[in-house]
Structures are given as C-alpha cells and as structure tokens.
PDB file of C-alpha atoms in Angstrom:
ATOM      1  CA  UNK A   1     -59.629  22.517  -3.185  1.00  0.00           C
ATOM      2  CA  UNK A   2     -62.647  20.588  -1.458  1.00  0.00           C
ATOM      3  CA  UNK A   3     -64.832  22.697   0.852  1.00  0.00           C
ATOM      4  CA  UNK A   4     -65.648  21.426   4.497  1.00  0.00           C
ATOM      5  CA  UNK A   5     -68.767  19.398   5.031  1.00  0.00           C
ATOM      6  CA  UNK A   6     -71.653  19.632   6.885  1.00  0.00           C
ATOM      7  CA  UNK A   7     -69.928  17.251   9.355  1.00  0.00           C
ATOM      8  CA  UNK A   8     -66.920  19.657   9.290  1.00  0.00           C
ATOM      9  CA  UNK A   9     -69.104  22.318  10.549  1.00  0.00           C
ATOM     10  CA  UNK A  10     -70.361  20.237  13.525  1.00  0.00           C
ATOM     11  CA  UNK A  11     -66.753  20.069  14.782  1.00  0.00           C
ATOM     12  CA  UNK A  12     -66.275  23.789  15.064  1.00  0.00           C
ATOM     13  CA  UNK A  13     -68.565  24.127  18.026  1.00  0.00           C
ATOM     14  CA  UNK A  14     -66.138  22.431  20.616  1.00  0.00           C
ATOM     15  CA  UNK A  15     -62.650  24.214  19.107  1.00  0.00           C
ATOM     16  CA  UNK A  16     -63.500  27.844  20.940  1.00  0.00           C
ATOM     17  CA  UNK A  17     -63.754  25.924  24.489  1.00  0.00           C
ATOM     18  CA  UNK A  18     -61.028  23.389  23.747  1.00  0.00           C
ATOM     19  CA  UNK A  19     -58.726  26.751  22.952  1.00  0.00           C
ATOM     20  CA  UNK A  20     -59.791  28.908  25.575  1.00  0.00           C
ATOM     21  CA  UNK A  21     -57.633  27.977  28.223  1.00  0.00           C
ATOM     22  CA  UNK A  22     -54.459  28.415  29.996  1.00  0.00           C
ATOM     23  CA  UNK A  23     -52.365  25.419  29.623  1.00  0.00           C
ATOM     24  CA  UNK A  24     -51.998  23.787  33.142  1.00  0.00           C
ATOM     25  CA  UNK A  25     -50.556  20.649  34.823  1.00  0.00           C
ATOM     26  CA  UNK A  26     -53.786  18.807  34.238  1.00  0.00           C
ATOM     27  CA  UNK A  27     -53.279  18.787  30.642  1.00  0.00           C
ATOM     28  CA  UNK A  28     -51.825  15.507  29.434  1.00  0.00           C
ATOM     29  CA  UNK A  29     -49.131  17.315  27.339  1.00  0.00           C
ATOM     30  CA  UNK A  30     -48.237  19.850  30.048  1.00  0.00           C
ATOM     31  CA  UNK A  31     -45.318  17.505  31.298  1.00  0.00           C
ATOM     32  CA  UNK A  32     -43.784  16.530  28.114  1.00  0.00           C
ATOM     33  CA  UNK A  33     -43.961  20.125  26.892  1.00  0.00           C
ATOM     34  CA  UNK A  34     -42.305  21.960  29.611  1.00  0.00           C
ATOM     35  CA  UNK A  35     -39.986  19.010  30.656  1.00  0.00           C
ATOM     36  CA  UNK A  36     -38.818  17.620  27.410  1.00  0.00           C
ATOM     37  CA  UNK A  37     -39.780  19.908  24.421  1.00  0.00           C
ATOM     38  CA  UNK A  38     -39.001  23.468  25.758  1.00  0.00           C
ATOM     39  CA  UNK A  39     -35.641  22.402  27.337  1.00  0.00           C
ATOM     40  CA  UNK A  40     -34.923  20.499  23.896  1.00  0.00           C
ATOM     41  CA  UNK A  41     -36.093  23.898  21.819  1.00  0.00           C
ATOM     42  CA  UNK A  42     -33.849  26.157  23.934  1.00  0.00           C
ATOM     43  CA  UNK A  43     -30.902  23.835  23.707  1.00  0.00           C
ATOM     44  CA  UNK A  44     -31.784  23.857  19.728  1.00  0.00           C
ATOM     45  CA  UNK A  45     -31.717  27.691  20.157  1.00  0.00           C
ATOM     46  CA  UNK A  46     -28.183  27.833  21.960  1.00  0.00           C
ATOM     47  CA  UNK A  47     -26.418  25.608  19.286  1.00  0.00           C
ATOM     48  CA  UNK A  48     -27.730  27.128  16.324  1.00  0.00           C
ATOM     49  CA  UNK A  49     -27.199  30.659  17.464  1.00  0.00           C
ATOM     50  CA  UNK A  50     -23.428  29.681  17.749  1.00  0.00           C
ATOM     51  CA  UNK A  51     -23.025  27.997  14.727  1.00  0.00           C
ATOM     52  CA  UNK A  52     -25.012  30.709  12.973  1.00  0.00           C
ATOM     53  CA  UNK A  53     -22.719  33.752  14.734  1.00  0.00           C
ATOM     54  CA  UNK A  54     -19.549  31.556  13.766  1.00  0.00           C
ATOM     55  CA  UNK A  55     -20.683  31.399   9.963  1.00  0.00           C
ATOM     56  CA  UNK A  56     -21.524  35.135   9.941  1.00  0.00           C
ATOM     57  CA  UNK A  57     -18.159  36.055  11.423  1.00  0.00           C
ATOM     58  CA  UNK A  58     -16.323  33.933   8.883  1.00  0.00           C
ATOM     59  CA  UNK A  59     -18.509  34.690   6.234  1.00  0.00           C
ATOM     60  CA  UNK A  60     -15.675  35.465   3.799  1.00  0.00           C
ATOM     61  CA  UNK A  61     -14.069  32.137   4.350  1.00  0.00           C
ATOM     62  CA  UNK A  62     -17.278  29.944   4.914  1.00  0.00           C
ATOM     63  CA  UNK A  63     -19.845  31.368   3.194  1.00  0.00           C
ATOM     64  CA  UNK A  64     -18.138  31.646  -0.368  1.00  0.00           C
ATOM     65  CA  UNK A  65     -19.844  28.536  -1.509  1.00  0.00           C
ATOM     66  CA  UNK A  66     -23.244  27.965  -2.385  1.00  0.00           C
ATOM     67  CA  UNK A  67     -23.345  24.496  -0.123  1.00  0.00           C
ATOM     68  CA  UNK A  68     -22.190  26.511   2.821  1.00  0.00           C
ATOM     69  CA  UNK A  69     -24.640  29.197   2.241  1.00  0.00           C
ATOM     70  CA  UNK A  70     -27.237  26.243   2.180  1.00  0.00           C
ATOM     71  CA  UNK A  71     -26.023  24.775   5.719  1.00  0.00           C
ATOM     72  CA  UNK A  72     -26.135  28.698   6.838  1.00  0.00           C
ATOM     73  CA  UNK A  73     -29.716  28.865   5.782  1.00  0.00           C
ATOM     74  CA  UNK A  74     -30.917  25.464   7.469  1.00  0.00           C
ATOM     75  CA  UNK A  75     -29.432  26.490  10.663  1.00  0.00           C
ATOM     76  CA  UNK A  76     -31.194  29.787  10.554  1.00  0.00           C
ATOM     77  CA  UNK A  77     -34.582  27.716   9.666  1.00  0.00           C
ATOM     78  CA  UNK A  78     -33.706  25.655  12.899  1.00  0.00           C
ATOM     79  CA  UNK A  79     -32.960  28.733  14.833  1.00  0.00           C
ATOM     80  CA  UNK A  80     -36.263  30.389  14.219  1.00  0.00           C
ATOM     81  CA  UNK A  81     -37.888  27.143  14.899  1.00  0.00           C
ATOM     82  CA  UNK A  82     -36.819  26.466  18.137  1.00  0.00           C
ATOM     83  CA  UNK A  83     -36.427  30.221  19.376  1.00  0.00           C
ATOM     84  CA  UNK A  84     -40.452  30.681  17.957  1.00  0.00           C
ATOM     85  CA  UNK A  85     -41.778  27.532  19.299  1.00  0.00           C
ATOM     86  CA  UNK A  86     -39.992  27.853  22.713  1.00  0.00           C
ATOM     87  CA  UNK A  87     -41.229  31.343  23.120  1.00  0.00           C
ATOM     88  CA  UNK A  88     -45.002  30.326  21.586  1.00  0.00           C
ATOM     89  CA  UNK A  89     -45.124  27.460  24.405  1.00  0.00           C
ATOM     90  CA  UNK A  90     -43.527  29.725  27.594  1.00  0.00           C
ATOM     91  CA  UNK A  91     -46.437  32.146  26.705  1.00  0.00           C
ATOM     92  CA  UNK A  92     -49.041  29.615  26.879  1.00  0.00           C
ATOM     93  CA  UNK A  93     -48.626  29.696  30.401  1.00  0.00           C
ATOM     94  CA  UNK A  94     -49.784  32.934  30.530  1.00  0.00           C
ATOM     95  CA  UNK A  95     -51.537  33.838  27.484  1.00  0.00           C
ATOM     96  CA  UNK A  96     -55.155  32.555  26.884  1.00  0.00           C
ATOM     97  CA  UNK A  97     -54.921  31.470  23.238  1.00  0.00           C
ATOM     98  CA  UNK A  98     -57.423  32.308  20.840  1.00  0.00           C
ATOM     99  CA  UNK A  99     -58.625  30.722  17.279  1.00  0.00           C
ATOM    100  CA  UNK A 100     -56.305  33.202  15.578  1.00  0.00           C
ATOM    101  CA  UNK A 101     -53.389  32.517  17.689  1.00  0.00           C
ATOM    102  CA  UNK A 102     -53.701  28.995  16.881  1.00  0.00           C
ATOM    103  CA  UNK A 103     -53.932  28.800  13.678  1.00  0.00           C
ATOM    104  CA  UNK A 104     -51.001  30.976  12.963  1.00  0.00           C
ATOM    105  CA  UNK A 105     -49.121  28.659  15.392  1.00  0.00           C
ATOM    106  CA  UNK A 106     -49.956  25.634  13.586  1.00  0.00           C
ATOM    107  CA  UNK A 107     -48.834  27.630  10.227  1.00  0.00           C
ATOM    108  CA  UNK A 108     -45.490  28.477  11.693  1.00  0.00           C
ATOM    109  CA  UNK A 109     -45.220  24.833  12.514  1.00  0.00           C
ATOM    110  CA  UNK A 110     -45.881  23.518   9.320  1.00  0.00           C
ATOM    111  CA  UNK A 111     -44.089  25.938   7.585  1.00  0.00           C
ATOM    112  CA  UNK A 112     -41.244  25.519   9.033  1.00  0.00           C
ATOM    113  CA  UNK A 113     -41.212  21.427   8.642  1.00  0.00           C
ATOM    114  CA  UNK A 114     -41.444  22.480   5.001  1.00  0.00           C
ATOM    115  CA  UNK A 115     -38.430  24.820   4.683  1.00  0.00           C
ATOM    116  CA  UNK A 116     -36.233  22.011   6.404  1.00  0.00           C
ATOM    117  CA  UNK A 117     -37.552  19.380   3.966  1.00  0.00           C
ATOM    118  CA  UNK A 118     -36.719  21.423   0.927  1.00  0.00           C
ATOM    119  CA  UNK A 119     -33.483  22.980   2.620  1.00  0.00           C
ATOM    120  CA  UNK A 120     -32.441  19.208   2.942  1.00  0.00           C
ATOM    121  CA  UNK A 121     -33.205  18.537  -0.547  1.00  0.00           C
ATOM    122  CA  UNK A 122     -31.375  21.578  -1.787  1.00  0.00           C
ATOM    123  CA  UNK A 123     -28.069  20.876  -0.080  1.00  0.00           C
ATOM    124  CA  UNK A 124     -28.043  17.387  -1.360  1.00  0.00           C
ATOM    125  CA  UNK A 125     -28.681  18.993  -4.939  1.00  0.00           C
ATOM    126  CA  UNK A 126     -25.970  21.308  -4.490  1.00  0.00           C
ATOM    127  CA  UNK A 127     -23.490  18.463  -2.970  1.00  0.00           C
ATOM    128  CA  UNK A 128     -24.114  15.907  -5.424  1.00  0.00           C
ATOM    129  CA  UNK A 129     -24.921  17.881  -8.964  1.00  0.00           C
ATOM    130  CA  UNK A 130     -22.195  19.447 -10.619  1.00  0.00           C
ATOM    131  CA  UNK A 131     -24.087  20.541 -13.542  1.00  0.00           C
ATOM    132  CA  UNK A 132     -28.021  21.524 -13.984  1.00  0.00           C
ATOM    133  CA  UNK A 133     -28.507  21.815 -10.249  1.00  0.00           C
ATOM    134  CA  UNK A 134     -30.396  25.732 -10.774  1.00  0.00           C
ATOM    135  CA  UNK A 135     -33.122  24.174 -12.630  1.00  0.00           C
ATOM    136  CA  UNK A 136     -33.800  21.570 -10.013  1.00  0.00           C
ATOM    137  CA  UNK A 137     -33.350  24.394  -7.720  1.00  0.00           C
ATOM    138  CA  UNK A 138     -36.263  25.830  -9.452  1.00  0.00           C
ATOM    139  CA  UNK A 139     -38.500  22.982  -9.370  1.00  0.00           C
ATOM    140  CA  UNK A 140     -37.996  22.342  -5.621  1.00  0.00           C
ATOM    141  CA  UNK A 141     -38.602  25.880  -4.804  1.00  0.00           C
ATOM    142  CA  UNK A 142     -42.071  25.640  -6.727  1.00  0.00           C
ATOM    143  CA  UNK A 143     -42.713  22.499  -4.762  1.00  0.00           C
ATOM    144  CA  UNK A 144     -42.121  24.496  -1.388  1.00  0.00           C
ATOM    145  CA  UNK A 145     -44.201  27.544  -2.689  1.00  0.00           C
ATOM    146  CA  UNK A 146     -47.252  24.981  -3.656  1.00  0.00           C
ATOM    147  CA  UNK A 147     -46.969  22.888  -0.139  1.00  0.00           C
ATOM    148  CA  UNK A 148     -46.997  26.502   1.728  1.00  0.00           C
ATOM    149  CA  UNK A 149     -50.067  27.790   0.010  1.00  0.00           C
ATOM    150  CA  UNK A 150     -51.604  24.757   0.590  1.00  0.00           C
ATOM    151  CA  UNK A 151     -50.745  24.528   4.543  1.00  0.00           C
ATOM    152  CA  UNK A 152     -52.061  28.088   4.992  1.00  0.00           C
ATOM    153  CA  UNK A 153     -55.071  27.797   2.936  1.00  0.00           C
ATOM    154  CA  UNK A 154     -56.028  24.656   5.030  1.00  0.00           C
ATOM    155  CA  UNK A 155     -55.457  26.684   7.952  1.00  0.00           C
ATOM    156  CA  UNK A 156     -57.392  29.861   7.224  1.00  0.00           C
ATOM    157  CA  UNK A 157     -60.273  27.537   6.884  1.00  0.00           C
ATOM    158  CA  UNK A 158     -60.021  25.185   9.641  1.00  0.00           C
ATOM    159  CA  UNK A 159     -59.856  25.332  13.444  1.00  0.00           C
ATOM    160  CA  UNK A 160     -56.625  23.786  15.406  1.00  0.00           C
ATOM    161  CA  UNK A 161     -57.107  23.880  18.932  1.00  0.00           C
ATOM    162  CA  UNK A 162     -53.706  21.636  19.316  1.00  0.00           C
ATOM    163  CA  UNK A 163     -52.111  24.247  17.029  1.00  0.00           C
ATOM    164  CA  UNK A 164     -50.426  21.597  14.971  1.00  0.00           C
ATOM    165  CA  UNK A 165     -53.296  19.695  12.789  1.00  0.00           C
ATOM    166  CA  UNK A 166     -56.582  20.746  11.228  1.00  0.00           C
ATOM    167  CA  UNK A 167     -59.503  20.178  13.250  1.00  0.00           C
ATOM    168  CA  UNK A 168     -62.168  19.998  10.463  1.00  0.00           C
ATOM    169  CA  UNK A 169     -61.818  16.309   8.722  1.00  0.00           C
ATOM    170  CA  UNK A 170     -61.970  17.475   4.899  1.00  0.00           C
ATOM    171  CA  UNK A 171     -59.105  20.083   5.740  1.00  0.00           C
ATOM    172  CA  UNK A 172     -57.054  17.383   8.035  1.00  0.00           C
ATOM    173  CA  UNK A 173     -56.881  14.744   5.290  1.00  0.00           C
ATOM    174  CA  UNK A 174     -55.553  17.792   2.732  1.00  0.00           C
ATOM    175  CA  UNK A 175     -52.899  19.265   5.359  1.00  0.00           C
ATOM    176  CA  UNK A 176     -51.690  15.640   6.075  1.00  0.00           C
ATOM    177  CA  UNK A 177     -51.359  14.595   2.311  1.00  0.00           C
ATOM    178  CA  UNK A 178     -49.464  17.504   1.671  1.00  0.00           C
ATOM    179  CA  UNK A 179     -46.977  17.120   4.336  1.00  0.00           C
ATOM    180  CA  UNK A 180     -46.717  13.576   3.951  1.00  0.00           C
ATOM    181  CA  UNK A 181     -46.064  13.684   0.181  1.00  0.00           C
ATOM    182  CA  UNK A 182     -43.528  16.852   0.967  1.00  0.00           C
ATOM    183  CA  UNK A 183     -41.491  14.349   3.479  1.00  0.00           C
ATOM    184  CA  UNK A 184     -41.520  11.276   1.478  1.00  0.00           C
ATOM    185  CA  UNK A 185     -40.262  13.389  -1.377  1.00  0.00           C
ATOM    186  CA  UNK A 186     -37.583  14.893   0.442  1.00  0.00           C
ATOM    187  CA  UNK A 187     -36.462  11.388   1.751  1.00  0.00           C
ATOM    188  CA  UNK A 188     -36.410   9.630  -1.435  1.00  0.00           C
ATOM    189  CA  UNK A 189     -34.775  12.898  -3.042  1.00  0.00           C
ATOM    190  CA  UNK A 190     -31.807  13.077  -0.190  1.00  0.00           C
ATOM    191  CA  UNK A 191     -31.562   9.384  -0.310  1.00  0.00           C
ATOM    192  CA  UNK A 192     -31.295   8.837  -4.148  1.00  0.00           C
ATOM    193  CA  UNK A 193     -28.847  11.988  -4.437  1.00  0.00           C
ATOM    194  CA  UNK A 194     -26.514  10.999  -1.729  1.00  0.00           C
ATOM    195  CA  UNK A 195     -26.264   7.401  -2.800  1.00  0.00           C
ATOM    196  CA  UNK A 196     -25.897   8.339  -6.234  1.00  0.00           C
ATOM    197  CA  UNK A 197     -22.927  10.612  -5.141  1.00  0.00           C
ATOM    198  CA  UNK A 198     -21.392   7.840  -3.226  1.00  0.00           C
ATOM    199  CA  UNK A 199     -21.471   5.155  -6.301  1.00  0.00           C
ATOM    200  CA  UNK A 200     -20.215   8.058  -8.601  1.00  0.00           C
ATOM    201  CA  UNK A 201     -17.586   9.290  -6.540  1.00  0.00           C
ATOM    202  CA  UNK A 202     -16.166   5.520  -5.730  1.00  0.00           C
ATOM    203  CA  UNK A 203     -16.523   4.840  -9.458  1.00  0.00           C
ATOM    204  CA  UNK A 204     -14.203   7.581 -10.364  1.00  0.00           C
ATOM    205  CA  UNK A 205     -11.704   6.969  -7.261  1.00  0.00           C
ATOM    206  CA  UNK A 206     -11.324   3.332  -8.592  1.00  0.00           C
ATOM    207  CA  UNK A 207     -11.012   4.061 -12.103  1.00  0.00           C
ATOM    208  CA  UNK A 208      -8.230   7.186 -11.461  1.00  0.00           C
ATOM    209  CA  UNK A 209      -6.507   5.040  -9.030  1.00  0.00           C
ATOM    210  CA  UNK A 210      -6.525   1.299  -9.619  1.00  0.00           C
ATOM    211  CA  UNK A 211      -3.128   1.420 -11.383  1.00  0.00           C
ATOM    212  CA  UNK A 212      -1.434   2.222  -8.581  1.00  0.00           C
ATOM    213  CA  UNK A 213      -1.644  -0.325  -5.548  1.00  0.00           C
ATOM    214  CA  UNK A 214      -0.167   1.991  -3.008  1.00  0.00           C
ATOM    215  CA  UNK A 215      -3.308   4.252  -3.368  1.00  0.00           C
ATOM    216  CA  UNK A 216      -5.925   1.208  -2.311  1.00  0.00           C
ATOM    217  CA  UNK A 217      -6.274   2.377   1.246  1.00  0.00           C
ATOM    218  CA  UNK A 218      -6.826   5.741   0.146  1.00  0.00           C
ATOM    219  CA  UNK A 219      -9.558   4.641  -2.496  1.00  0.00           C
ATOM    220  CA  UNK A 220     -11.004   2.881   0.376  1.00  0.00           C
ATOM    221  CA  UNK A 221     -10.797   5.460   3.136  1.00  0.00           C
ATOM    222  CA  UNK A 222     -12.584   8.030   0.942  1.00  0.00           C
ATOM    223  CA  UNK A 223     -15.399   5.566  -0.666  1.00  0.00           C
ATOM    224  CA  UNK A 224     -16.210   5.143   3.052  1.00  0.00           C
ATOM    225  CA  UNK A 225     -16.042   8.649   3.694  1.00  0.00           C
ATOM    226  CA  UNK A 226     -18.707   9.375   0.865  1.00  0.00           C
ATOM    227  CA  UNK A 227     -20.712   6.446   2.255  1.00  0.00           C
ATOM    228  CA  UNK A 228     -20.519   7.605   5.784  1.00  0.00           C
ATOM    229  CA  UNK A 229     -22.159  10.987   4.193  1.00  0.00           C
ATOM    230  CA  UNK A 230     -24.731   9.470   2.632  1.00  0.00           C
ATOM    231  CA  UNK A 231     -26.146   7.089   5.485  1.00  0.00           C
ATOM    232  CA  UNK A 232     -25.982   9.763   7.962  1.00  0.00           C
ATOM    233  CA  UNK A 233     -27.840  12.283   5.771  1.00  0.00           C
ATOM    234  CA  UNK A 234     -30.685  10.128   4.619  1.00  0.00           C
ATOM    235  CA  UNK A 235     -31.102   8.320   8.156  1.00  0.00           C
ATOM    236  CA  UNK A 236     -31.551  11.801   9.665  1.00  0.00           C
ATOM    237  CA  UNK A 237     -34.470  12.770   7.817  1.00  0.00           C
ATOM    238  CA  UNK A 238     -36.005   9.146   8.332  1.00  0.00           C
ATOM    239  CA  UNK A 239     -35.228   9.003  12.072  1.00  0.00           C
ATOM    240  CA  UNK A 240     -36.748  11.997  13.196  1.00  0.00           C
ATOM    241  CA  UNK A 241     -39.916  12.295  11.298  1.00  0.00           C
ATOM    242  CA  UNK A 242     -41.126   9.112  10.666  1.00  0.00           C
ATOM    243  CA  UNK A 243     -42.870   8.629  14.138  1.00  0.00           C
ATOM    244  CA  UNK A 244     -44.556  11.783  13.558  1.00  0.00           C
ATOM    245  CA  UNK A 245     -46.005  10.843  10.007  1.00  0.00           C
ATOM    246  CA  UNK A 246     -47.155   7.366  11.646  1.00  0.00           C
ATOM    247  CA  UNK A 247     -49.025   8.924  14.472  1.00  0.00           C
ATOM    248  CA  UNK A 248     -50.841  11.007  11.931  1.00  0.00           C
ATOM    249  CA  UNK A 249     -51.434   8.423   9.361  1.00  0.00           C
ATOM    250  CA  UNK A 250     -53.329   6.707  12.539  1.00  0.00           C
ATOM    251  CA  UNK A 251     -55.151   9.376  13.739  1.00  0.00           C
ATOM    252  CA  UNK A 252     -56.332  10.238  10.381  1.00  0.00           C
ATOM    253  CA  UNK A 253     -57.165   6.669   9.514  1.00  0.00           C
ATOM    254  CA  UNK A 254     -59.535   6.542  12.406  1.00  0.00           C
ATOM    255  CA  UNK A 255     -61.516   9.784  11.926  1.00  0.00           C
ATOM    256  CA  UNK A 256     -65.121   9.192  10.550  1.00  0.00           C
ATOM    257  CA  UNK A 257     -65.593  13.461   9.851  1.00  0.00           C
ATOM    258  CA  UNK A 258     -68.675  12.938  11.956  1.00  0.00           C
ATOM    259  CA  UNK A 259     -70.287  13.351  15.733  1.00  0.00           C
ATOM    260  CA  UNK A 260     -67.727  12.347  18.237  1.00  0.00           C
ATOM    261  CA  UNK A 261     -64.879  12.536  15.705  1.00  0.00           C
ATOM    262  CA  UNK A 262     -61.254  13.635  17.601  1.00  0.00           C
ATOM    263  CA  UNK A 263     -57.840  14.356  16.494  1.00  0.00           C
ATOM    264  CA  UNK A 264     -56.873  13.942  20.249  1.00  0.00           C
ATOM    265  CA  UNK A 265     -56.343  10.276  20.744  1.00  0.00           C
ATOM    266  CA  UNK A 266     -55.415   9.573  24.320  1.00  0.00           C
ATOM    267  CA  UNK A 267     -54.889   5.818  23.765  1.00  0.00           C
ATOM    268  CA  UNK A 268     -51.936   7.252  21.744  1.00  0.00           C
ATOM    269  CA  UNK A 269     -50.613   9.750  23.575  1.00  0.00           C
ATOM    270  CA  UNK A 270     -47.176   8.021  24.463  1.00  0.00           C
ATOM    271  CA  UNK A 271     -46.891   8.012  20.450  1.00  0.00           C
ATOM    272  CA  UNK A 272     -47.464  11.547  20.296  1.00  0.00           C
ATOM    273  CA  UNK A 273     -45.064  12.422  22.742  1.00  0.00           C
ATOM    274  CA  UNK A 274     -42.232  10.480  21.408  1.00  0.00           C
ATOM    275  CA  UNK A 275     -42.936  11.656  17.974  1.00  0.00           C
ATOM    276  CA  UNK A 276     -42.956  14.985  19.042  1.00  0.00           C
ATOM    277  CA  UNK A 277     -39.808  14.778  20.896  1.00  0.00           C
ATOM    278  CA  UNK A 278     -37.956  13.359  18.048  1.00  0.00           C
ATOM    279  CA  UNK A 279     -39.090  16.219  15.733  1.00  0.00           C
ATOM    280  CA  UNK A 280     -37.758  18.622  18.461  1.00  0.00           C
ATOM    281  CA  UNK A 281     -34.533  17.140  18.687  1.00  0.00           C
ATOM    282  CA  UNK A 282     -33.602  17.681  15.367  1.00  0.00           C
ATOM    283  CA  UNK A 283     -33.371  21.227  15.997  1.00  0.00           C
ATOM    284  CA  UNK A 284     -30.258  20.143  17.986  1.00  0.00           C
ATOM    285  CA  UNK A 285     -29.025  17.111  15.916  1.00  0.00           C
ATOM    286  CA  UNK A 286     -28.946  17.995  12.522  1.00  0.00           C
ATOM    287  CA  UNK A 287     -27.004  21.222  13.250  1.00  0.00           C
ATOM    288  CA  UNK A 288     -24.459  19.073  15.475  1.00  0.00           C
ATOM    289  CA  UNK A 289     -24.446  16.356  12.243  1.00  0.00           C
ATOM    290  CA  UNK A 290     -23.743  19.433  10.017  1.00  0.00           C
ATOM    291  CA  UNK A 291     -20.605  20.450  12.355  1.00  0.00           C
ATOM    292  CA  UNK A 292     -19.486  16.520  12.461  1.00  0.00           C
ATOM    293  CA  UNK A 293     -19.573  16.567   8.026  1.00  0.00           C
ATOM    294  CA  UNK A 294     -18.173  20.123   7.991  1.00  0.00           C
ATOM    295  CA  UNK A 295     -14.803  20.079   9.797  1.00  0.00           C
ATOM    296  CA  UNK A 296     -13.899  23.749   8.313  1.00  0.00           C
ATOM    297  CA  UNK A 297     -17.055  24.954   9.912  1.00  0.00           C
ATOM    298  CA  UNK A 298     -16.746  23.240  13.279  1.00  0.00           C
ATOM    299  CA  UNK A 299     -13.355  24.610  13.253  1.00  0.00           C
ATOM    300  CA  UNK A 300     -14.499  28.024  12.929  1.00  0.00           C
ATOM    301  CA  UNK A 301     -17.240  27.176  15.801  1.00  0.00           C
ATOM    302  CA  UNK A 302     -15.109  25.730  18.390  1.00  0.00           C
ATOM    303  CA  UNK A 303     -12.242  28.437  17.733  1.00  0.00           C
ATOM    304  CA  UNK A 304     -15.157  31.039  18.525  1.00  0.00           C
ATOM    305  CA  UNK A 305     -16.488  29.377  21.616  1.00  0.00           C
ATOM    306  CA  UNK A 306     -12.819  28.848  23.204  1.00  0.00           C
TER     307      UNK A 306
END
C-alpha cells in the first residue's frame, strides 16, 4: 500500500486543533447534525428495533430460511449503525473528541456502509440463485474482508477530523477508491441479479401458463410483482448513496496534497448536508422497504405492535 508523502505529513499539524473542540452552534454542521441526522438515526433505531424484536420473537416461523436470516442480519446492521451514530453525535455535545476517537468513529462508519453493501448483495444472491449461491457468498465475504482491512489500515495511518474521510491525501484516495468500488460493485451486482430474476420468472410463467388464456392475468400480475421488487431494490442503493459518492469525488478531484489542501469544502456544504441525510435516511427506509416486500414479516411486526 502506498505510504504518505511529505505533503501528507504537512496536513497532520492542523488535525489536532481541528479535533480538540466540542461541537457548537458555530459549526456549520451543527444544525443539520442535530436537527436532521440525529432525529433520523433515532427513528431508524426505533424502526429497526421493532422489526428485529418481531423477527426474534417469531424466529421459528420467520427465521427458518436463509433469505429471512439475511433480512434479519441487514436489520441488525442498520440498528447498530443508527444507534451507534446517534450516541456518537450526542456524545460530541459534551465530549472533546481526540484523534483516536475520530479514527474509530470513521472506521465504524466505513465498516457499516460496507456491511450494508455486502448484505444487499448476499440478499440478492439468495433470492435469485437457486444453485451455486454458496460459492458466491464466499466471494462476496472475501471482498468484504479485504475492503474492511483497507479501510482500517487507512484510518490507522491517517487522521480524520470530520470522522468520515481520511485527511492525508494519499490515504483519502485509497479510501475513496475502496468505498466507491464496493458501492458500484454492489449496485451492478444487485441490479443484474434482480433483473435476471425478473426475466427468468417471466419466461417460466409464460412457458408454463401460456396454454391457458384464463391465466393470462396471473402471468401479468406476477411479472409485475417481480419487476416491482427488482426496481425497488435496485433503486434503493442508487438513490441513498449516489449523492455521497458524487460529493466525495468532487472533493477528492480538487485536492492537491499540498499546503492549503482541505477536505472541508464550504462551497459544497449544501451537497454534503444533502448527501449525509440521504445516507442516514437509508437506516429507516430500507427496513420499511423490506417489510413492504415481505408481507409475512410485516404481518408479524404489525401484530406485535398492536
């Protein structure tokens, strides 16, 4: 892995001063953090807690398939992410974060994102592939382990005053490349798998039911059901994470690695806020989408809260 250059070392001096403060209303991220991000994280914590409790209480009937176990895993990941993020932001009102705290927080956020990407791919594989899914699970998990190892190495070697991205130029590029490739692989994989499942299911329905004109409506409705699932699950990843990728690419493209280089772009603050809220919303929207696409699980959840 490339080592930090002399220009990178120049940047570490400002990091301690940047990190050694409690967040205040003077910070441009104060309002979006505590008026938008934290409430959304807390909402996600509540939604994911309810869904996970319902799954555990009905584990005999709901967690008897690999697909539903992956749904439960994804919900648990969102619960961990939303709870830990809300707690971390609230702690910053009273706690002066040091460099170690910032690095650990950045690691946890990157790992949470990677877990979401990987679990979405595993869920798509389980829903689509009847045979040979085991070997693809191994491939995806190996990809996850390598990506996590890179992210942890990056933050072990670079400070991160904003607790999101590495400050040092070289490590910023390594981190962004790793996260971007992981995200794009997840989008391409899930989209391809769900679309192939739609094409395959429609072909099977047409071949099996074409002889009966009375079943034409059934063929059409089932095809639409598979198409709706394909579109919703594919768009979900694209919608919530594309703005963040665009923001990070713009920031990285403008960096030089020399004096005056900065990862904080006040001229793009609006995009940073928007991208951040979209990512946070995923903690609530995806669990709700999973309930919409899994009526049996949704029924168990609604029965529990009544």
